[in-house]
Short mmCIF file of C-alpha atoms in Angstrom, two decimals:
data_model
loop_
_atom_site.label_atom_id
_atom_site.label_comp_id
_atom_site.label_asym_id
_atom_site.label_seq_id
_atom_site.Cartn_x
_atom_site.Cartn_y
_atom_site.Cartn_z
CA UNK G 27 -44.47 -57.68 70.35
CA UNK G 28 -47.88 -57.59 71.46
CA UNK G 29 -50.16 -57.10 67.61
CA UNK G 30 -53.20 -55.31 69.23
CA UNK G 31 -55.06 -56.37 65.99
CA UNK G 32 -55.22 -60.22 66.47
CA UNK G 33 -57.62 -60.26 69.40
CA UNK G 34 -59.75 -57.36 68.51
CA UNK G 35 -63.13 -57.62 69.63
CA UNK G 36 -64.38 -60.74 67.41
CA UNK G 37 -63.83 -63.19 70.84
CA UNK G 38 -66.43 -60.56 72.96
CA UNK G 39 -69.55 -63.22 71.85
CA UNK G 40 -68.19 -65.41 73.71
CA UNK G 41 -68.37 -68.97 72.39
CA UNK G 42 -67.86 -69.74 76.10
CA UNK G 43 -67.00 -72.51 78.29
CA UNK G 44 -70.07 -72.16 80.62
CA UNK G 45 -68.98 -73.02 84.47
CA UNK G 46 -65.60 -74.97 84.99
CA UNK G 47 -64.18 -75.97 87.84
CA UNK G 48 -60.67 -75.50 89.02
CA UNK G 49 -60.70 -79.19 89.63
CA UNK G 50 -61.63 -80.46 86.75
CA UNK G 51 -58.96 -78.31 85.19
CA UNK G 52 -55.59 -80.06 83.65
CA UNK G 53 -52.49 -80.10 86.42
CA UNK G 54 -49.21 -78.82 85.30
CA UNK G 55 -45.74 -79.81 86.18
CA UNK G 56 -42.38 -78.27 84.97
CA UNK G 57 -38.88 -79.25 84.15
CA UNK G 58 -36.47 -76.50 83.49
CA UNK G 59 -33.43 -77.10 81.07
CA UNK G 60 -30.52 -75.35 81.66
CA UNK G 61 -27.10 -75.04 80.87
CA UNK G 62 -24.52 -72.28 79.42
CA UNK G 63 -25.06 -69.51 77.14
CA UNK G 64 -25.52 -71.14 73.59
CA UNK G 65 -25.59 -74.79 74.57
CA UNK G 66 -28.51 -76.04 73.24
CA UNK G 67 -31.53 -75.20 75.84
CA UNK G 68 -33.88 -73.55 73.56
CA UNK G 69 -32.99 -76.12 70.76
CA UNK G 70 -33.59 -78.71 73.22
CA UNK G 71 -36.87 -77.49 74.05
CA UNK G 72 -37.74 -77.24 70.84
CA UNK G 73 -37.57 -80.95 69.66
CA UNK G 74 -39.54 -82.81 72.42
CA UNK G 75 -42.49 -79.60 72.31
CA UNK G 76 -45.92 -79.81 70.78
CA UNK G 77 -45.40 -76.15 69.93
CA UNK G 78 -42.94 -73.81 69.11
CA UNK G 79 -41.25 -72.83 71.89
CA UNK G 80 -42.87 -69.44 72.87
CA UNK G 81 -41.09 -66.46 74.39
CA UNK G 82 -41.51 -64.49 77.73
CA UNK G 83 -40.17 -62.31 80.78
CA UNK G 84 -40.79 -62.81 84.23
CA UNK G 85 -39.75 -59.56 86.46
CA UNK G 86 -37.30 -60.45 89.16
CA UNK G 87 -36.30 -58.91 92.38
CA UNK G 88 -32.65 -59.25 94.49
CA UNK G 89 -31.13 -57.86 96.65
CA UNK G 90 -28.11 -56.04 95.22
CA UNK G 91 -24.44 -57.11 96.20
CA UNK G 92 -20.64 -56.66 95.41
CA UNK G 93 -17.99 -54.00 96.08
CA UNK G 94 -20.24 -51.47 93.40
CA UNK G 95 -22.47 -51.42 96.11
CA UNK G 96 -23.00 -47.48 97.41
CA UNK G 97 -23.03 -46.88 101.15
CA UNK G 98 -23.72 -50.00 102.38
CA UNK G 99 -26.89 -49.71 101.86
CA UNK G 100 -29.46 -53.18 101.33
CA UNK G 101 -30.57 -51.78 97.82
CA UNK G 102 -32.56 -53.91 95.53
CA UNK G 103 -32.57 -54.29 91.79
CA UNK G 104 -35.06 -55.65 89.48
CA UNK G 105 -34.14 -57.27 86.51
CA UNK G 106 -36.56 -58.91 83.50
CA UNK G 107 -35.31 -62.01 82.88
CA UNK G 108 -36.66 -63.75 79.39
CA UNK G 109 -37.78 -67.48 79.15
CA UNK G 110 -38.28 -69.67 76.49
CA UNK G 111 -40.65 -72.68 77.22
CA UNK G 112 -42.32 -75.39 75.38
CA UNK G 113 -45.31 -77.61 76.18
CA UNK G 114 -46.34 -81.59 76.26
CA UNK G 115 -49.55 -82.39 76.72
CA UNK G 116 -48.75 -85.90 78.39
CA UNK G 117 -52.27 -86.69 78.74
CA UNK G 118 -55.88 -85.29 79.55
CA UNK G 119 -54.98 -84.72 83.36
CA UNK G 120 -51.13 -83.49 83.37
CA UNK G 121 -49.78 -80.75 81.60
CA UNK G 122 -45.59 -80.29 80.81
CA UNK G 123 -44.27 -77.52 80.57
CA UNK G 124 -40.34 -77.61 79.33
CA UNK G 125 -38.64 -74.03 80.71
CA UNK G 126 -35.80 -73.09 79.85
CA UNK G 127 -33.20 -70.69 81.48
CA UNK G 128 -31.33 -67.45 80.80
CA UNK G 129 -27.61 -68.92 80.57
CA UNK G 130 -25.88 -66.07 82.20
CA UNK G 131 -24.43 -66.95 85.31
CA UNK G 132 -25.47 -63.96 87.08
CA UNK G 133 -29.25 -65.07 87.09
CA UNK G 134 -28.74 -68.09 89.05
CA UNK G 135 -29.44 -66.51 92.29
CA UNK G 136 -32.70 -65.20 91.32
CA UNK G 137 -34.06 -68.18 90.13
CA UNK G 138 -35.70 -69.76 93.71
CA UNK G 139 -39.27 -68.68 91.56
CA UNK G 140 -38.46 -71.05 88.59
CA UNK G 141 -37.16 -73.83 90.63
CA UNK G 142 -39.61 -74.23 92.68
CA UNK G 143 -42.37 -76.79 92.19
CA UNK G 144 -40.09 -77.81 89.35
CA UNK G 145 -39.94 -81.64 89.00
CA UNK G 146 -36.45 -81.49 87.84
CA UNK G 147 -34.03 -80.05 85.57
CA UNK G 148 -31.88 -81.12 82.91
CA UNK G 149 -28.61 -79.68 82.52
CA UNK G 150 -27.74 -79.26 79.30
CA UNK G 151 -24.13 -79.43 78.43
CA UNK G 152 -21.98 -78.10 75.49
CA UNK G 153 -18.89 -80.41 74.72
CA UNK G 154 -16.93 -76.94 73.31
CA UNK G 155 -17.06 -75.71 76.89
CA UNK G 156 -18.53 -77.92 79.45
CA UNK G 157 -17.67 -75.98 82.24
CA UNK G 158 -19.99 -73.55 81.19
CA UNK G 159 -22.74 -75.68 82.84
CA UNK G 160 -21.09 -76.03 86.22
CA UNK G 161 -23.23 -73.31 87.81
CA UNK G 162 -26.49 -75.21 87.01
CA UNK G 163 -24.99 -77.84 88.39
CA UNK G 164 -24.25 -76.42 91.56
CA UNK G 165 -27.51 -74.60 91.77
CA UNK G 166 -29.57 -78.12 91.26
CA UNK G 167 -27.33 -80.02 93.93
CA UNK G 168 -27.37 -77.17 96.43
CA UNK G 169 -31.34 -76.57 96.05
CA UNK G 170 -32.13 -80.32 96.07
CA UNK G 171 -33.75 -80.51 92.29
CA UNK G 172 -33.42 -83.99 90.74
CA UNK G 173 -31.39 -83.09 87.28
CA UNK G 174 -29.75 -85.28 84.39
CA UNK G 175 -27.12 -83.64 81.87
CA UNK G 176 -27.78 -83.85 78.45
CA UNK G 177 -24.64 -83.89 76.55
CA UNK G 178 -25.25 -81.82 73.25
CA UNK G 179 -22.29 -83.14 71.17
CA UNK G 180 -21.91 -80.01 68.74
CA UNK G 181 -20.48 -81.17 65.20
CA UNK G 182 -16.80 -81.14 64.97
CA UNK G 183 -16.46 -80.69 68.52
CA UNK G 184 -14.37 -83.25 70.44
CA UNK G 185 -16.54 -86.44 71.44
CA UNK G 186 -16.65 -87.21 75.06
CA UNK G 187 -17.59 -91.02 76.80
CA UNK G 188 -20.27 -90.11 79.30
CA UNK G 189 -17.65 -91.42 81.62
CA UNK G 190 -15.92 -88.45 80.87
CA UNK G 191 -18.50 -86.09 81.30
CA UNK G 192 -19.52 -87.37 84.47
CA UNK G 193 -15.57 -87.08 85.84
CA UNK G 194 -15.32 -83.68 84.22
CA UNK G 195 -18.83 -82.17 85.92
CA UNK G 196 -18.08 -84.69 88.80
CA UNK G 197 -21.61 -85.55 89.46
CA UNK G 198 -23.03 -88.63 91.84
CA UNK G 199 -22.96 -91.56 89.92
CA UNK G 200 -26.95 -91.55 90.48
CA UNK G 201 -27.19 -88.60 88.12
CA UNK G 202 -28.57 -89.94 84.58
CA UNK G 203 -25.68 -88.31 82.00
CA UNK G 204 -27.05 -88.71 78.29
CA UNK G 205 -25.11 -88.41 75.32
CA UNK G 206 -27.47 -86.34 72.37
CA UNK G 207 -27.80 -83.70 70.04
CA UNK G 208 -30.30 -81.12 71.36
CA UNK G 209 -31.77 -81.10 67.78
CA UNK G 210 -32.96 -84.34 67.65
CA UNK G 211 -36.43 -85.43 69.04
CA UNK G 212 -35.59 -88.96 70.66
CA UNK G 213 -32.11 -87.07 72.27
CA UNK G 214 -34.79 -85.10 73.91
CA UNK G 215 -37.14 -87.76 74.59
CA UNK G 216 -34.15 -89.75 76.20
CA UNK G 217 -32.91 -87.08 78.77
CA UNK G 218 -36.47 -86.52 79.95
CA UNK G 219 -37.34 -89.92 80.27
CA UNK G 220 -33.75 -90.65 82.15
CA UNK G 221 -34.83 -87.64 84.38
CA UNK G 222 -38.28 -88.57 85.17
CA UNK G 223 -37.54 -92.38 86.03
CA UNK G 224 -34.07 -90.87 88.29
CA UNK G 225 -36.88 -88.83 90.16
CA UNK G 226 -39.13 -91.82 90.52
CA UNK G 227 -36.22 -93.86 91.70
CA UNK G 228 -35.51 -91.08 94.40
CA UNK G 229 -38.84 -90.66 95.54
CA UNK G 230 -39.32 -94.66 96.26
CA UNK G 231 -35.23 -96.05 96.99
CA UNK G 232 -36.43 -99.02 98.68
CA UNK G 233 -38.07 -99.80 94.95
CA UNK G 234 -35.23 -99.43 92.58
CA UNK G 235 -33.26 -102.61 93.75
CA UNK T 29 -48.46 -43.49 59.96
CA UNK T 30 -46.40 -43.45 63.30
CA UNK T 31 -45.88 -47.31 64.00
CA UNK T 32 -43.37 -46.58 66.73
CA UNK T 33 -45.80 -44.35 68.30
CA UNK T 34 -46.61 -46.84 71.08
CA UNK T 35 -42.40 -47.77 71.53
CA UNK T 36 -41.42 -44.31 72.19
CA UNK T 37 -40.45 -45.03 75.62
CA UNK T 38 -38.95 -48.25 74.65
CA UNK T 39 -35.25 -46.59 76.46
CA UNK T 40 -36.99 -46.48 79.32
CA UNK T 41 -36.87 -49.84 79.88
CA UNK T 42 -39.60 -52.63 80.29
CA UNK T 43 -40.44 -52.29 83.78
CA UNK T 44 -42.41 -48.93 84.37
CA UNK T 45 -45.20 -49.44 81.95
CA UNK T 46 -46.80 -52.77 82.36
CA UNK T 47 -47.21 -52.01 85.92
CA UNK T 48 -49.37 -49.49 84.79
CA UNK T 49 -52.02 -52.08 82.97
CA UNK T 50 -52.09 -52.97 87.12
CA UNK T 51 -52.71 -49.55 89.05
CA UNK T 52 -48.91 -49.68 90.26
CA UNK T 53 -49.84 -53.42 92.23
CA UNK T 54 -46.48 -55.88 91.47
CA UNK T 55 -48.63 -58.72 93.53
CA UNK T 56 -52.04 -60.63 92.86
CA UNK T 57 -54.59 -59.67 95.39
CA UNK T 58 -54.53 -62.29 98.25
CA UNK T 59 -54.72 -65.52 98.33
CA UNK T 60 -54.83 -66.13 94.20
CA UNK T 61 -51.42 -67.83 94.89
CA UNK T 62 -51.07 -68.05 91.03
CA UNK T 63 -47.84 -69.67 89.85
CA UNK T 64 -46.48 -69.01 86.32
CA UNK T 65 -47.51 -72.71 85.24
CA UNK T 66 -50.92 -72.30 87.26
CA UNK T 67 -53.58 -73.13 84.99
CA UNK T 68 -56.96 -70.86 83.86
CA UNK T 69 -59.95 -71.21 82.45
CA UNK T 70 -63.06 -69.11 81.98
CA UNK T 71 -65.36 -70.04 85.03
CA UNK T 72 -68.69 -68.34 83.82
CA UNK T 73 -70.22 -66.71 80.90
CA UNK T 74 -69.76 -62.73 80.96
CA UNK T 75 -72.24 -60.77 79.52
CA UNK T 76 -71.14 -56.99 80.53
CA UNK T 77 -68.20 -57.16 78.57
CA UNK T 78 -68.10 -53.49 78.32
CA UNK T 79 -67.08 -53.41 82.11
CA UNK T 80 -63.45 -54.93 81.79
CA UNK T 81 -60.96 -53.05 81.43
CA UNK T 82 -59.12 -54.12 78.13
CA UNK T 83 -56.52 -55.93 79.31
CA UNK T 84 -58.92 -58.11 81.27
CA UNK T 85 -60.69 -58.47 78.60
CA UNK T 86 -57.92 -60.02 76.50
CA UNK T 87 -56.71 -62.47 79.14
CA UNK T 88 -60.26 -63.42 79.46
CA UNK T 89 -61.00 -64.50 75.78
CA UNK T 90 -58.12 -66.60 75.94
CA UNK T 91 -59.04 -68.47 78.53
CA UNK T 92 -61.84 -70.50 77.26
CA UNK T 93 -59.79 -73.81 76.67
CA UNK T 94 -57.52 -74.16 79.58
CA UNK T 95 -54.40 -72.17 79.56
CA UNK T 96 -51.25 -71.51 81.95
CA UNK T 97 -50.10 -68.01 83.02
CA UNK T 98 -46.87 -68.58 81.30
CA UNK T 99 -49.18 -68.78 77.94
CA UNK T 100 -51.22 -65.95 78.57
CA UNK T 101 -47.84 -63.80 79.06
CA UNK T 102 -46.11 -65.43 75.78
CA UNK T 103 -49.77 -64.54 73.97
CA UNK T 104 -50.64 -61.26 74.78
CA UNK T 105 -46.46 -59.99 75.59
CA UNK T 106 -47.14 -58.63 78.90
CA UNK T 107 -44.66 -60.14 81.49
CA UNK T 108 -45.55 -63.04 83.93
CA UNK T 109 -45.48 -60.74 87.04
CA UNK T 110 -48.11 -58.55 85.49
CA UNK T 111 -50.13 -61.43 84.25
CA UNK T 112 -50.30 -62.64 87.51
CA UNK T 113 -52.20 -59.68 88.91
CA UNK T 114 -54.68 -59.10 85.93
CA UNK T 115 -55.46 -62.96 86.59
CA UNK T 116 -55.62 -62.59 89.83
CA UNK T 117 -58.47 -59.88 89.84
CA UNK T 118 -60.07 -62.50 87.31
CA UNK T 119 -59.84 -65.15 89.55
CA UNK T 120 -61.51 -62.74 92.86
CA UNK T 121 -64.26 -61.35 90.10
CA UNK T 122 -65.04 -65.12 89.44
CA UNK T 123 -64.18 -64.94 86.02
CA UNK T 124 -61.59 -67.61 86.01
CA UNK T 125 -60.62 -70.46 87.97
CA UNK T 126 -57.41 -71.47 88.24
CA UNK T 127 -55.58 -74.56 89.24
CA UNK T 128 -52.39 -74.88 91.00
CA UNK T 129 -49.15 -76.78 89.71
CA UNK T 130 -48.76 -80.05 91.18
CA UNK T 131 -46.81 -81.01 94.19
CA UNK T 132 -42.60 -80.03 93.82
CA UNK T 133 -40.45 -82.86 93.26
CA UNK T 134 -40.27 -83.50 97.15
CA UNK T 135 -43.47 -85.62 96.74
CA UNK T 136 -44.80 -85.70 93.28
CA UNK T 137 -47.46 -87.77 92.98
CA UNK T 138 -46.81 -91.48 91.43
CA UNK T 139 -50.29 -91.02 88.87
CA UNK T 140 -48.44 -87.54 87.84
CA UNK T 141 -45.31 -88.65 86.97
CA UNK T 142 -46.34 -92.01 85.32
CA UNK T 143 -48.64 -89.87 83.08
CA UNK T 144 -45.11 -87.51 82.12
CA UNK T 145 -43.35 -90.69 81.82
CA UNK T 146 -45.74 -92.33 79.75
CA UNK T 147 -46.89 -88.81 77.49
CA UNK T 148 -43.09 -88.06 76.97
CA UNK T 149 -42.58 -92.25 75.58
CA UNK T 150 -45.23 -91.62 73.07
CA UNK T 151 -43.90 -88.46 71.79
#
C-alpha cells in the first residue's frame, strides 16, 4: 500500500537532474519467467535481481467468452492482473528487467502487452506437476518468443534427466532445458544465460555452426 | 484515528478509483507510446511546483535518476495503466523524457544482448 508519508514534500527542492535527454537515457529489455501456480517464478526472480523483487498490477482488457456469456453479446471484462519483477543493471546502457507472470491459466490470453518487446521467456517448471507449465509453453511457441525451461527440482520431489523433461513438455530440441533450484543464484544465472545465447543463436543461424 | 478511512471502498474493487487520479482517461495522451519498461527521467528543473497536481508531483520526484514505469507503479502503488497516463502528461508538459524499450526479440540488437549476456555472467 501506497504510505503517503514517505514522499511528503522534502523532494519539492529539487536536487534535480537539470536537462536529460531521452537518448542519453539507459535502454531496457525484458524477459518474463513463467510457469504454474507455485513453481518457483517469483523465487526465481528473486535470486538473479539486484533488488527485491517489487510488486505491481497492470489493468487488462478482453473480450469476454464461454457458454456464461449473456445474449451473445461481445462484452468485455477488465481484470488487474499483479506482477512481480526484478531488475539487473547489466551495464551503464541496458537495463533488465526479470517479469514474472500470474500462473493462472486463464491470464494467458491477455498477456500480448507483456510479451511483447520481451526478449524471451523462461519457463519455469515444477517437477511435482510439470504439466502445469504446458500453457506457457504453448503460449511462447505459438507467439514466437525464444524461451528455455528452468527445471526447479523441489526437495523430495522425484528427480527428472533433462531428457525427460524435454520428452515430457516435448519441446524442439533447440530449446535450452536447465536443471536448477529457483533459489539458487547461479540456477538463475544459468537459465538466463542459456536463454540469451539460444536467442543469439536464432537471430544469426548461419553463426552457430 | 480512522486508518482505514482511505480503504473504505476497498469492496469496490481496484479499478474505479485510480482512474480518477486521471480525469476518467485509461490511455496516455498521443503519441507518449510509453511501455511499462519505458524508461523516465526528469528533463528540466521545475520551479512552480505548486502547479502539479499531487500525483504528478510524486512521479516527478522520483524521476531524477532514471526510472521505468514498472518502478514508478511498484513505488508509489498506483497500477501501470494509470502510471502510464500521469507520465504521459509529464512527458507532453516536458517534464520527463522517456526512452523506449529496445527492439523485441525479432531483431534485438547484437551490442544489447552482449551487454545482458555479459551483465547477467558477472552477477
Amino acid at each position: 500500500m501506497a504510505s503517503e508519508g514517505s514522499d511528503g514534500t522534502g523532494g519539492a527542492d529539487g536536487a534535480g537532474t537539470g536537462a536529460t535527454g531521452a537518448h542519453e537515457l539507459p535502454v531496457a529489455v525484458k524477459i518474463l519467467v513463467a510457469g504454474g501456480f507455485g513453481a518457483g517464478k517469483t523465487t526465481l526472480v528473486g535470486s538473479v535481481s539486484e533488488i527485491a523483487p517489487l510488486s505491481t498490477e497492470e489493468v487488462m482488457t478482453e473480450a469476454s467468452m464461454g457458454v456464461d456469456d449473456t445474449g451473445g453479446v461481445e462484452a468485455k471484462t477488465t481484470t488487474t492482473v499483479a506482477l512481480d519483477f526484478g531488475r539487473i543493471t547489466v551495464s551503464e546502457r541496458v537495463v533488465l528487467y526479470l517479469f514474472g507472470t500470474p500462473g493462472q491459466g486463464r491470464f494467458w490470453f491477455m498477456w500480448d502487452e507483456l510479451a511483447s518487446g520481451a526478449l524471451g521467456a523462461v519457463v519455469v517448471a515444477d517437477t511435482r506437476r510439470l504439466e502445469s507449465c504446458f500453457p506457457a509453453v504453448d503460449f511462447f511457441e505459438r507467439r514466437g518468443v525464444p524461451f528455455a525451461v528452468a527445471v526447479n527440482q523441489f526437495d523430495g520431489a522425484h528427480r527428472y534427466t533433462a531428457q525427460e523433461v524435454r520428452e515430457a513438455v516435448d519441446v524442439d530440441p533447440h530449446v535450452p532445458v536447465v536443471l536448477g533450484d529457483a533459489r539458487e543464484r547461479e540456477s538463475g544465472k544459468e537459465v538466463l544465460l542459456s536463454l540469451v545465447e539460444h536467442v543469439i543463436r536464432r537471430r544469426s543461424p548461419a553463426l552457430s555452426g | 484515528m480512522s486508518p482505514a478511512a482511505g480503504r473504505l471502498d476497498e469492496g469496490a474493487g481496484p479499478l474505479v478509483r485510480p482512474y480518477t487520479m486521471t480525469g476518467g482517461r485509461t490511455r496516455p495522451a498521443a503519441g507518449a507510446g510509453l511501455d511499462m519498461i519505458s524508461i523516465v527521467v526528469a528533463a528540466r528543473e521545475r520551479v512552480d511546483w505548486g502547479e502539479l497536481q499531487p500525483e504528478h508531483a510524486r512521479i516527478l520526484r522520483r524521476c531524477r535518476t532514471p526510472v521505468s514505469v514498472a518502478e514508478l507503479s511498484a513505488q508509489l502503488d498506483i497500477p501501470i495503466t494509470v502510471v502510464k497516463v500521469l507520465v504521459g502528461d509529464l512527458v507532453a508538459a516536458g517534464d520527463v523524457a522517456a526512452r523506449a524499450p529496445a527492439p523485441a526479440a525479432d531483431h534485438p540488437e547484437a551490442h544489447v544482448l552482449q551487454a545482458v549476456l555479459d551483465g547477467i555472467r558477472r552477477l
